[in-house]
Coordinates of C-alpha atoms in Angstrom, one line a residue:
Chain O
M3 CA 15.3 -3.5 -16.8
T4 CA 16.2 -7.0 -17.7
L5 CA 13.9 -10.2 -18.3
G6 CA 16.6 -11.9 -16.1
E7 CA 16.7 -15.8 -15.8
F8 CA 12.9 -16.0 -17.0
Q9 CA 12.7 -19.7 -18.5
G10 CA 9.3 -19.3 -20.0
E11 CA 7.7 -18.3 -23.4
L12 CA 8.0 -14.7 -23.8
I13 CA 5.8 -13.0 -26.3
R14 CA 6.3 -9.4 -27.8
G15 CA 4.8 -6.9 -30.3
T16 CA 1.5 -8.3 -31.8
A17 CA 2.9 -12.2 -31.8
W18 CA -0.1 -12.8 -29.1
L19 CA -2.8 -12.2 -32.1
G20 CA -4.0 -15.6 -32.9
H21 CA -1.9 -17.4 -30.7
D22 CA -2.8 -20.5 -28.8
F23 CA -2.4 -20.2 -24.9
T24 CA -4.2 -23.4 -24.3
G25 CA -3.0 -25.1 -20.8
Q26 CA -0.9 -21.8 -20.3
R27 CA -0.7 -19.3 -17.0
V28 CA -0.1 -16.0 -18.8
A29 CA 1.2 -12.8 -17.5
V30 CA 0.2 -9.9 -19.6
I31 CA 2.4 -6.6 -18.9
A32 CA 1.2 -3.5 -20.4
P33 CA -0.5 -0.3 -19.9
G34 CA -4.3 0.0 -19.8
R35 CA -4.7 0.8 -23.4
E36 CA -2.9 -2.1 -24.6
A37 CA -4.2 -5.0 -22.0
A38 CA -7.8 -3.8 -23.3
Q39 CA -6.7 -5.2 -26.7
I40 CA -4.4 -8.2 -25.6
V41 CA -6.4 -9.4 -22.6
P42 CA -9.4 -11.0 -24.2
E43 CA -7.7 -12.4 -27.0
V44 CA -5.3 -14.2 -24.5
A45 CA -8.0 -15.2 -22.0
A46 CA -10.1 -16.8 -25.0
T47 CA -7.3 -19.7 -25.1
A48 CA -5.3 -19.5 -21.8
L49 CA -5.6 -21.5 -18.5
S50 CA -5.5 -18.3 -16.7
V51 CA -4.3 -14.7 -17.0
K52 CA -2.8 -12.1 -14.8
V53 CA -3.1 -8.7 -16.0
F54 CA -0.2 -6.5 -14.8
Q55 CA -1.5 -2.9 -15.4
E56 CA 1.5 -0.6 -15.7
E57 CA -1.0 2.7 -16.0
P58 CA -4.8 3.0 -16.5
D59 CA -5.9 4.4 -19.5
W60 CA -9.7 5.2 -20.5
V61 CA -11.3 2.0 -22.0
L62 CA -14.2 2.3 -24.3
P63 CA -16.5 -0.1 -25.9
L64 CA -15.9 1.4 -29.4
P65 CA -13.8 4.4 -30.8
V66 CA -16.0 7.6 -30.1
P67 CA -15.8 10.6 -32.6
G68 CA -15.6 14.0 -31.4
P69 CA -14.2 15.6 -28.4
R70 CA -11.9 14.0 -25.8
A71 CA -14.1 15.0 -23.0
V72 CA -17.1 13.1 -24.6
G73 CA -14.9 10.0 -24.7
V74 CA -13.9 10.5 -21.4
A75 CA -17.7 10.8 -20.1
M76 CA -18.6 7.5 -22.0
A77 CA -15.6 5.7 -20.8
R78 CA -16.9 6.7 -17.2
V79 CA -20.1 5.4 -17.9
F80 CA -18.9 2.2 -19.4
L81 CA -16.4 1.5 -16.5
R82 CA -19.2 2.2 -13.7
W83 CA -21.4 -0.1 -15.7
Q84 CA -19.1 -3.2 -16.2
V85 CA -17.4 -2.7 -13.0
K86 CA -19.1 -3.2 -9.8
D87 CA -16.2 -3.7 -7.4
P88 CA -15.2 -0.1 -6.4
W89 CA -11.5 -0.7 -5.5
V90 CA -11.1 -2.3 -8.9
R91 CA -12.9 0.4 -10.6
R92 CA -10.5 2.6 -8.7
L93 CA -7.4 0.6 -10.0
L94 CA -8.7 0.9 -13.6
T95 CA -9.5 4.8 -13.3
P96 CA -6.7 6.9 -14.9
D97 CA -5.1 9.7 -12.4
R98 CA -3.5 13.0 -12.5
F99 CA -0.5 11.9 -14.6
G100 CA 0.1 9.5 -17.1
S101 CA -1.0 8.8 -20.9
R102 CA -4.9 8.7 -20.1
R103 CA -5.5 7.8 -23.3
L104 CA -8.8 6.5 -24.6
A105 CA -8.6 3.3 -26.2
P106 CA -11.3 0.4 -27.6
G107 CA -11.7 -2.5 -25.6
L108 CA -15.1 -4.0 -26.1
G109 CA -14.6 -7.2 -24.0
Y110 CA -11.8 -6.2 -21.5
F111 CA -14.1 -5.6 -18.2
A112 CA -15.8 -8.4 -18.9
T113 CA -12.9 -10.6 -19.3
L114 CA -11.2 -9.3 -16.3
R115 CA -14.5 -10.6 -14.3
R116 CA -13.9 -14.0 -15.4
P117 CA -12.7 -16.2 -12.3
N118 CA -9.5 -17.1 -14.0
C119 CA -8.3 -13.6 -14.7
K120 CA -7.0 -11.1 -12.3
L121 CA -5.7 -7.4 -12.4
I122 CA -2.8 -6.5 -10.6
T123 CA -1.7 -3.0 -10.2
W124 CA 1.5 -3.6 -8.0
P125 CA 4.5 -2.6 -9.8
V126 CA 6.6 -5.3 -11.7
Y127 CA 10.2 -5.2 -10.5
A128 CA 11.8 -8.4 -11.5
F129 CA 11.5 -11.6 -13.7
A130 CA 12.4 -14.8 -12.0
A131 CA 12.7 -18.1 -13.5
A132 CA 9.3 -19.4 -13.3
G133 CA 7.5 -15.8 -13.3
V134 CA 7.3 -12.3 -12.4
R135 CA 8.0 -10.4 -9.2
T136 CA 6.0 -7.5 -7.9
A137 CA 6.7 -4.7 -5.4
E138 CA 4.1 -6.1 -2.9
G139 CA 6.6 -9.1 -2.0
V140 CA 5.0 -12.0 -4.4
E141 CA 6.5 -13.9 -7.2
H142 CA 3.6 -14.6 -9.5
R143 CA 4.1 -17.9 -11.4
A144 CA 3.7 -17.7 -15.2
D145 CA 4.4 -20.2 -18.0
C146 CA 4.1 -17.3 -20.5
V147 CA 4.6 -13.7 -20.5
V148 CA 2.9 -11.6 -23.1
L149 CA 5.0 -7.8 -22.9
G150 CA 2.5 -5.0 -24.5
P151 CA 4.4 -3.2 -27.3
S152 CA 4.8 0.3 -24.9
S153 CA 5.5 -1.8 -21.6
V154 CA 8.6 -0.2 -19.6
F155 CA 10.1 -4.0 -20.2
A156 CA 9.6 -4.0 -23.9
R157 CA 11.2 -0.9 -24.4
T158 CA 14.3 -1.6 -22.2
A159 CA 14.5 -5.2 -21.5
T160 CA 17.6 -6.9 -22.6
P161 CA 16.5 -10.2 -24.3
E162 CA 19.0 -12.7 -22.9
G163 CA 18.0 -15.6 -24.6
H164 CA 14.8 -14.5 -25.5
P165 CA 15.1 -13.4 -29.1
A166 CA 12.8 -9.9 -30.1
Chain W
M12 CA 18.8 22.9 -3.6
S13 CA 15.7 20.8 -4.4
Y14 CA 15.5 17.2 -3.4
D15 CA 16.0 14.8 -5.9
F16 CA 12.9 12.3 -6.2
A17 CA 14.1 10.8 -9.3
A18 CA 17.0 9.5 -7.6
M19 CA 15.2 8.4 -4.8
L20 CA 12.8 6.4 -7.1
Q21 CA 15.5 4.6 -8.9
T22 CA 17.2 3.8 -5.5
I23 CA 13.5 2.3 -4.2
K24 CA 13.2 0.3 -7.6
D25 CA 16.7 -1.4 -6.9
K26 CA 16.4 -2.1 -3.4
Q27 CA 13.0 -4.1 -3.8
W28 CA 12.9 -7.4 -2.3
S29 CA 10.5 -10.4 -2.1
L30 CA 9.1 -13.0 0.2
A31 CA 10.5 -15.5 -1.8
D32 CA 14.1 -14.1 -1.0
I33 CA 13.2 -15.4 2.5
D34 CA 13.4 -18.8 3.7
W35 CA 10.5 -19.3 5.8
D36 CA 11.3 -22.7 7.0
A37 CA 14.7 -21.8 8.4
P38 CA 15.7 -22.7 12.2
G39 CA 14.5 -20.3 14.5
A40 CA 10.5 -20.8 15.0
E41 CA 11.2 -22.9 17.9
T42 CA 12.2 -19.8 19.6
M43 CA 8.7 -18.8 19.8
T44 CA 7.4 -20.3 23.2
D45 CA 3.7 -20.6 24.0
E46 CA 3.7 -17.9 26.6
L47 CA 5.5 -15.4 24.1
R48 CA 2.9 -16.4 21.5
A49 CA 0.2 -15.9 23.3
K50 CA 1.4 -12.7 24.0
M51 CA 2.7 -11.3 20.5
R52 CA -0.4 -12.7 18.7
P53 CA -2.7 -9.7 19.4
F54 CA 0.4 -7.1 18.6
M55 CA 1.5 -9.0 15.6
A56 CA -2.2 -9.0 14.5
D57 CA -2.8 -5.3 15.1
L58 CA 0.7 -4.5 13.4
V59 CA -0.1 -6.4 10.3
W60 CA -3.3 -4.5 10.2
I61 CA -1.6 -1.1 10.5
E62 CA 0.8 -1.8 7.9
H63 CA -2.2 -2.9 5.6
V64 CA -4.4 0.0 6.3
G65 CA -0.9 2.3 6.0
A66 CA -0.7 1.0 2.6
R67 CA -4.0 2.0 1.6
G68 CA -3.2 5.2 2.8
F69 CA -0.4 5.4 0.3
A70 CA -2.8 4.5 -2.2
S71 CA -4.7 7.8 -1.4
L72 CA -1.5 9.9 -1.4
A73 CA -0.5 8.6 -5.0
T74 CA -3.8 10.4 -6.4
K75 CA -2.8 13.8 -5.0
A76 CA 0.9 13.8 -5.4
P77 CA 2.7 16.9 -6.6
T78 CA 4.8 15.3 -9.5
P79 CA 4.7 12.3 -11.7
E80 CA 8.1 11.1 -9.7
I81 CA 6.6 11.7 -6.5
Q82 CA 3.1 9.8 -7.7
E83 CA 5.4 6.9 -8.8
I84 CA 7.2 6.7 -5.4
Y85 CA 3.9 6.7 -3.3
R86 CA 3.0 3.8 -5.7
Y87 CA 5.9 1.7 -4.8
F88 CA 5.3 2.8 -1.2
H89 CA 1.7 1.3 -1.3
A90 CA 3.1 -2.0 -2.6
E91 CA 6.1 -1.8 0.2
E92 CA 3.6 -1.3 2.9
Q93 CA 1.7 -4.3 1.5
K94 CA 4.5 -6.3 1.3
H95 CA 5.6 -5.7 5.0
A96 CA 1.8 -6.9 5.6
N97 CA 2.3 -10.1 3.8
A98 CA 5.7 -10.6 5.5
E99 CA 4.5 -10.1 8.9
L100 CA 1.3 -12.2 8.4
A101 CA 4.0 -14.9 7.2
L102 CA 5.8 -14.5 10.3
M103 CA 2.5 -15.1 12.1
K104 CA 2.0 -18.3 10.2
R105 CA 5.4 -19.3 10.6
W106 CA 5.0 -19.0 14.6
G107 CA 1.7 -20.9 14.4
M108 CA -0.4 -17.8 15.3
L109 CA -2.8 -18.4 12.4
D110 CA -5.3 -20.8 12.1
E111 CA -5.3 -23.8 10.1
D112 CA -6.1 -22.2 6.6
G113 CA -4.2 -19.2 7.3
T114 CA -6.8 -16.8 7.6
M115 CA -5.8 -13.2 8.3
P116 CA -6.9 -12.5 11.9
E117 CA -10.0 -10.2 12.3
P118 CA -9.4 -6.3 12.8
N119 CA -10.6 -4.9 15.6
I120 CA -13.4 -2.1 15.5
N121 CA -11.2 0.7 15.5
V122 CA -9.5 -0.9 12.6
K123 CA -12.5 -1.4 10.8
L124 CA -13.6 2.1 11.6
A125 CA -10.2 3.3 9.9
I126 CA -11.0 1.0 6.8
K127 CA -14.2 2.5 6.3
V128 CA -13.2 6.2 6.5
L129 CA -10.2 5.5 4.0
D130 CA -12.8 3.7 1.8
D131 CA -15.5 6.5 2.0
F132 CA -13.0 9.9 2.3
G133 CA -9.4 8.5 2.0
D134 CA -9.4 9.8 -1.8
T135 CA -10.7 13.2 -1.2
L136 CA -8.4 13.8 2.0
P137 CA -6.1 17.0 1.5
L138 CA -2.6 16.2 0.6
S139 CA -1.1 18.0 3.7
G140 CA -3.2 16.1 6.4
L141 CA -2.4 12.8 4.9
A142 CA 1.5 13.6 4.1
T143 CA 1.6 14.7 7.9
L144 CA -0.3 11.9 9.5
I145 CA 1.8 8.8 7.5
P146 CA 5.3 10.2 8.8
L147 CA 4.1 10.5 12.5
L148 CA 2.8 6.6 12.0
E149 CA 5.9 5.5 10.3
C150 CA 7.9 7.2 13.3
A151 CA 6.0 5.3 15.9
L152 CA 6.0 1.8 13.8
D153 CA 9.4 2.1 13.3
G154 CA 10.6 3.9 16.2
A155 CA 8.6 2.2 18.9
L156 CA 6.7 -1.0 17.9
V157 CA 9.2 -2.6 15.6
K158 CA 12.1 -1.9 18.3
F159 CA 9.6 -3.6 20.9
L160 CA 9.1 -6.5 18.7
L161 CA 12.9 -7.2 18.0
E162 CA 13.9 -6.9 21.6
E163 CA 11.2 -9.4 22.4
I164 CA 11.7 -12.1 19.5
S165 CA 15.1 -13.6 19.1
D166 CA 14.2 -15.7 15.7
P167 CA 16.5 -14.9 13.0
V168 CA 14.3 -15.1 10.6
C169 CA 12.3 -12.2 12.1
H170 CA 15.4 -10.3 12.3
Q171 CA 16.1 -10.6 8.8
V172 CA 12.7 -9.5 7.6
F173 CA 12.7 -6.4 9.5
R174 CA 16.4 -5.5 8.3
H175 CA 14.6 -5.1 5.0
I176 CA 11.5 -3.3 6.3
N177 CA 13.7 -1.1 8.2
S178 CA 15.5 -0.2 5.5
D179 CA 12.3 0.4 3.3
E180 CA 11.0 2.6 6.0
S181 CA 13.9 4.6 6.3
R182 CA 13.2 5.7 2.8
H183 CA 9.7 6.2 3.4
I184 CA 10.5 8.6 6.0
T185 CA 12.9 10.3 4.0
V186 CA 10.5 10.8 1.1
D187 CA 7.8 11.8 3.8
F188 CA 9.6 14.8 5.4
Q189 CA 10.8 15.9 2.1
V190 CA 7.0 16.1 0.6
L191 CA 6.1 17.8 3.7
E192 CA 9.3 20.5 2.8
L193 CA 7.6 20.9 -0.6
I194 CA 4.2 21.3 0.7
G195 CA 5.6 23.8 3.4
A196 CA 7.2 25.6 0.6
S197 CA 3.9 26.6 -1.5
A198 CA 2.6 30.0 -1.6
P199 CA 0.7 31.3 1.7
H200 CA -2.7 30.9 -0.2
T201 CA -2.0 27.4 -1.5
L202 CA -1.6 26.7 2.4
L203 CA -4.6 28.4 3.5
I204 CA -7.0 26.4 0.9
E205 CA -4.9 23.5 2.1
T206 CA -5.8 24.2 5.9
I207 CA -9.3 24.7 5.3
G208 CA -9.6 21.5 3.4
N209 CA -8.3 20.1 6.5
L210 CA -10.7 21.6 8.5
K211 CA -13.9 19.5 6.4
P212 CA -16.0 17.9 8.8
Q213 CA -15.1 14.3 7.5
V214 CA -11.3 15.2 8.3
I215 CA -12.5 16.4 12.2
I216 CA -14.7 13.8 12.8
G217 CA -12.2 10.8 11.2
L218 CA -9.4 12.3 13.5
I219 CA -11.8 12.1 16.9
V220 CA -13.8 9.0 16.2
V221 CA -11.2 7.2 14.4
F222 CA -7.7 8.2 14.9
V223 CA -7.6 9.2 18.5
P224 CA -9.2 5.9 19.8
L225 CA -7.3 3.6 17.4
I226 CA -3.8 5.1 18.4
N227 CA -4.9 5.0 22.2
K228 CA -6.0 1.5 22.1
M229 CA -2.7 0.1 20.7
R230 CA -0.7 2.4 23.0
D231 CA -2.2 1.1 26.1
N232 CA -2.1 -2.5 24.6
I233 CA 1.8 -2.3 23.9
V234 CA 2.5 -0.3 27.2
A235 CA 0.7 -3.2 29.1
M236 CA 2.8 -5.7 27.1
G237 CA 5.7 -4.2 28.1
L238 CA 6.8 -1.4 25.9
P239 CA 8.7 1.1 28.0
E240 CA 6.7 4.9 27.4
Q241 CA 10.4 6.5 26.9
K242 CA 10.2 4.7 23.3
L243 CA 7.1 6.3 22.6
Y244 CA 8.5 9.5 23.7
N245 CA 11.6 8.8 21.6
A246 CA 9.5 8.2 18.4
V247 CA 7.4 11.3 18.3
K248 CA 10.4 13.3 19.4
R249 CA 12.1 12.1 16.1
F250 CA 9.2 13.5 14.1
V251 CA 9.4 16.7 15.8
T252 CA 13.2 16.8 15.3
V253 CA 13.0 15.6 11.9
G254 CA 10.0 17.8 11.1
G255 CA 11.8 20.8 12.7
R256 CA 15.0 20.3 10.7
G257 CA 13.2 21.3 7.5
K258 CA 13.0 24.9 6.5
H259 CA 9.5 24.9 5.2
T260 CA 7.8 21.9 7.2
K261 CA 7.1 24.3 10.1
R262 CA 4.7 26.6 7.7
I263 CA 2.2 23.6 7.5
P264 CA -0.5 24.1 10.3
A265 CA -1.3 20.3 9.9
Y266 CA 2.3 19.4 11.3
H267 CA 1.8 21.4 14.5
V268 CA -1.4 19.9 15.1
L269 CA -0.5 16.3 14.9
K270 CA 2.5 17.3 16.7
S271 CA 0.7 18.7 19.8
Q272 CA -1.6 15.5 19.6
A273 CA 1.1 13.1 19.4
A274 CA 3.0 15.1 22.7
M275 CA -0.4 14.6 24.5
V276 CA -0.7 10.5 23.2
I277 CA 2.4 9.7 24.9
D278 CA 1.4 11.6 28.5
R279 CA -0.8 9.4 30.1
S280 CA -1.7 11.8 32.7
H281 CA -2.6 14.8 30.2
P282 CA -6.3 15.3 30.1
Y283 CA -6.5 14.6 26.4
H284 CA -6.9 10.8 27.8
R285 CA -9.5 11.3 30.3
Y286 CA -11.9 13.6 28.7
L287 CA -11.1 12.3 24.9
A288 CA -9.3 9.4 24.3
D289 CA -10.5 7.0 27.0
P290 CA -14.1 8.0 26.5
M291 CA -14.0 7.5 22.5
V292 CA -12.2 3.8 23.0
K293 CA -15.3 3.0 25.0
V294 CA -17.7 4.5 22.7
T295 CA -16.4 2.9 19.3
S296 CA -16.3 -0.6 21.1
L297 CA -20.1 -0.3 21.3
V298 CA -20.5 0.5 17.6
P299 CA -21.8 -2.8 15.8
A300 CA -19.3 -3.7 12.8
R301 CA -22.2 -4.9 10.6
L302 CA -23.1 -1.0 10.4
L303 CA -20.0 -0.3 8.6
G304 CA -21.2 -2.5 5.6
K305 CA -18.5 -4.6 3.4
P306 CA -15.1 -3.2 3.4
Q307 CA -14.1 -2.7 -0.2
S308 CA -11.7 -5.7 -1.9
W309 CA -8.1 -4.2 -1.1
T310 CA -8.7 -5.7 2.4
E311 CA -8.9 -9.1 1.0
E312 CA -5.4 -8.3 -1.1
I313 CA -3.1 -9.6 1.9
T314 CA -1.3 -12.9 1.6
H315 CA 1.6 -14.9 3.6
E316 CA 2.5 -17.0 0.3
P317 CA 5.6 -15.7 -1.2
V318 CA 4.6 -17.4 -4.2
A319 CA 1.2 -17.3 -6.4
S320 CA 0.5 -19.7 -9.5

C-alpha cells in the first residue's frame, strides 16, 4: 500500500507524543490498542480527530493482573459504562478473528464522545492529496495523518517524500 | 479445488472507487424531466434504503464469517453497500429529488421494521439464513431493479455510477455463492444445527412480518411503474441457476426455502399473495412507527457528500 500523493503532514512511530496539533484536522489510522493511546493525546490539541480503527481491541482503564478472561470481562464493563450508543459499542467490540488484545486507554472512550472526534471503521484503501479515502466512497480531508506503529500502512507504505 | 478467497479480497481492494471520482456536476442532469423525477423519486428512495439496510446485513454476516479472509471481504462489502447507498443518494441530489438541506428521504414502515429486526436480532441470525437471503436480494437488485433504472434514465453520470456498482455487485454475488458452497460442504450435523437455528421464532417472525411485506410492496410498486415481470422472473432464475451450479449449495435447506418463496413472489396469481403477502402489507401499514423506537446510529451514516472535512 502506498501513501500516494498525500500532501499533508505524516507522523509515524511515537512522534505524536507531545506533538502540537493546534488548528489541524487529524486522521489517526491504527488498530484499537494503539488508537487508545494516541487519540486522547492528539485530541488534546487538534481541531478535530477522525479515528480510522483498523481492528477493535479490548480497552481497559488500567492494566489488570490475572487471567485474560478477567481483563476481557472488565473491558466489557468499561465499554458498556463509557459508550452508550449501541452501534458505536458494536464497532468497538472485538470479534472472532483479529488480535483481540487487551490494552490500557483510560481516556479513549471519553475522547471519542467529544463532538470534534469521530470513530470510523470503514477500511482505508488509499491516500489522496488532501486526505484519506475509505471504502464507503468518501474522501475524509485531513491536514495531518498519524499512523499507529502496527497500522497496515506503517508496515507496507512507501514513503514517497514522507521520510520515516 | 476450493475457492481462493484471499485472491478475491485483493481484487476487491484493487477495485475500490470513490464518490470523489465522479463529476457530479457533469452535463446530463437536465435529462431528468419533471414527470420522470416524480415517477422515480419513490423508487430511488426505496433503492437507497435497501442498499443501506443490505450494508447492515453484511455487518452481521462479518461477525459470523467462517474464515478471517471472508470476514475481511464482508467488511469491504459492508462499506461498498454503504457506498452504493451514498452514490444513489448523490444521484437523487443531482436530480433535485432531495429537499434543500439534502436530507435522506424517510424510510417506509416496512424498511423501518427491517431496521428494527436487524438491530435487535441481526447479529444472532445463523450464517446459513443470512448468507442465503443476501444473494437472493442482490440478484433481484442487480438483475431487475438496476436494469430497469438504466433503461428509464439516460443521464450519463447515472450510467457511470452504475458501471461501478454493477462491477462491485458481480463480486458480491460471486462471493455470496462461494460462501454458500462452503456452508453446503459442512458436515451433516453442522447443517442440521444451522437449520434448527434458522427455525428460531425471531427468524420465522422476521421473515413473515418483515421480509414478506417489504419485498411485496417493492415488487408491486415497481411493476406498477412499468418493470416487466419477466425481469423479476429472470432475476430469481439467476439465483436458482447459479445456486444449482454449485456442488454443495443444494444441501442447504434455507436455500430451498428462499428459492420456493422467490418463485411465489414473482408469480402474482399464487395464493401466497392473497393469503399471506397482501394481508401482511396491510397489517404492517397500520403499525405506528413510534412503537419501533429510535433506530441505531448506523442509519445516520449515509451521505451524498463525496468529501468530508
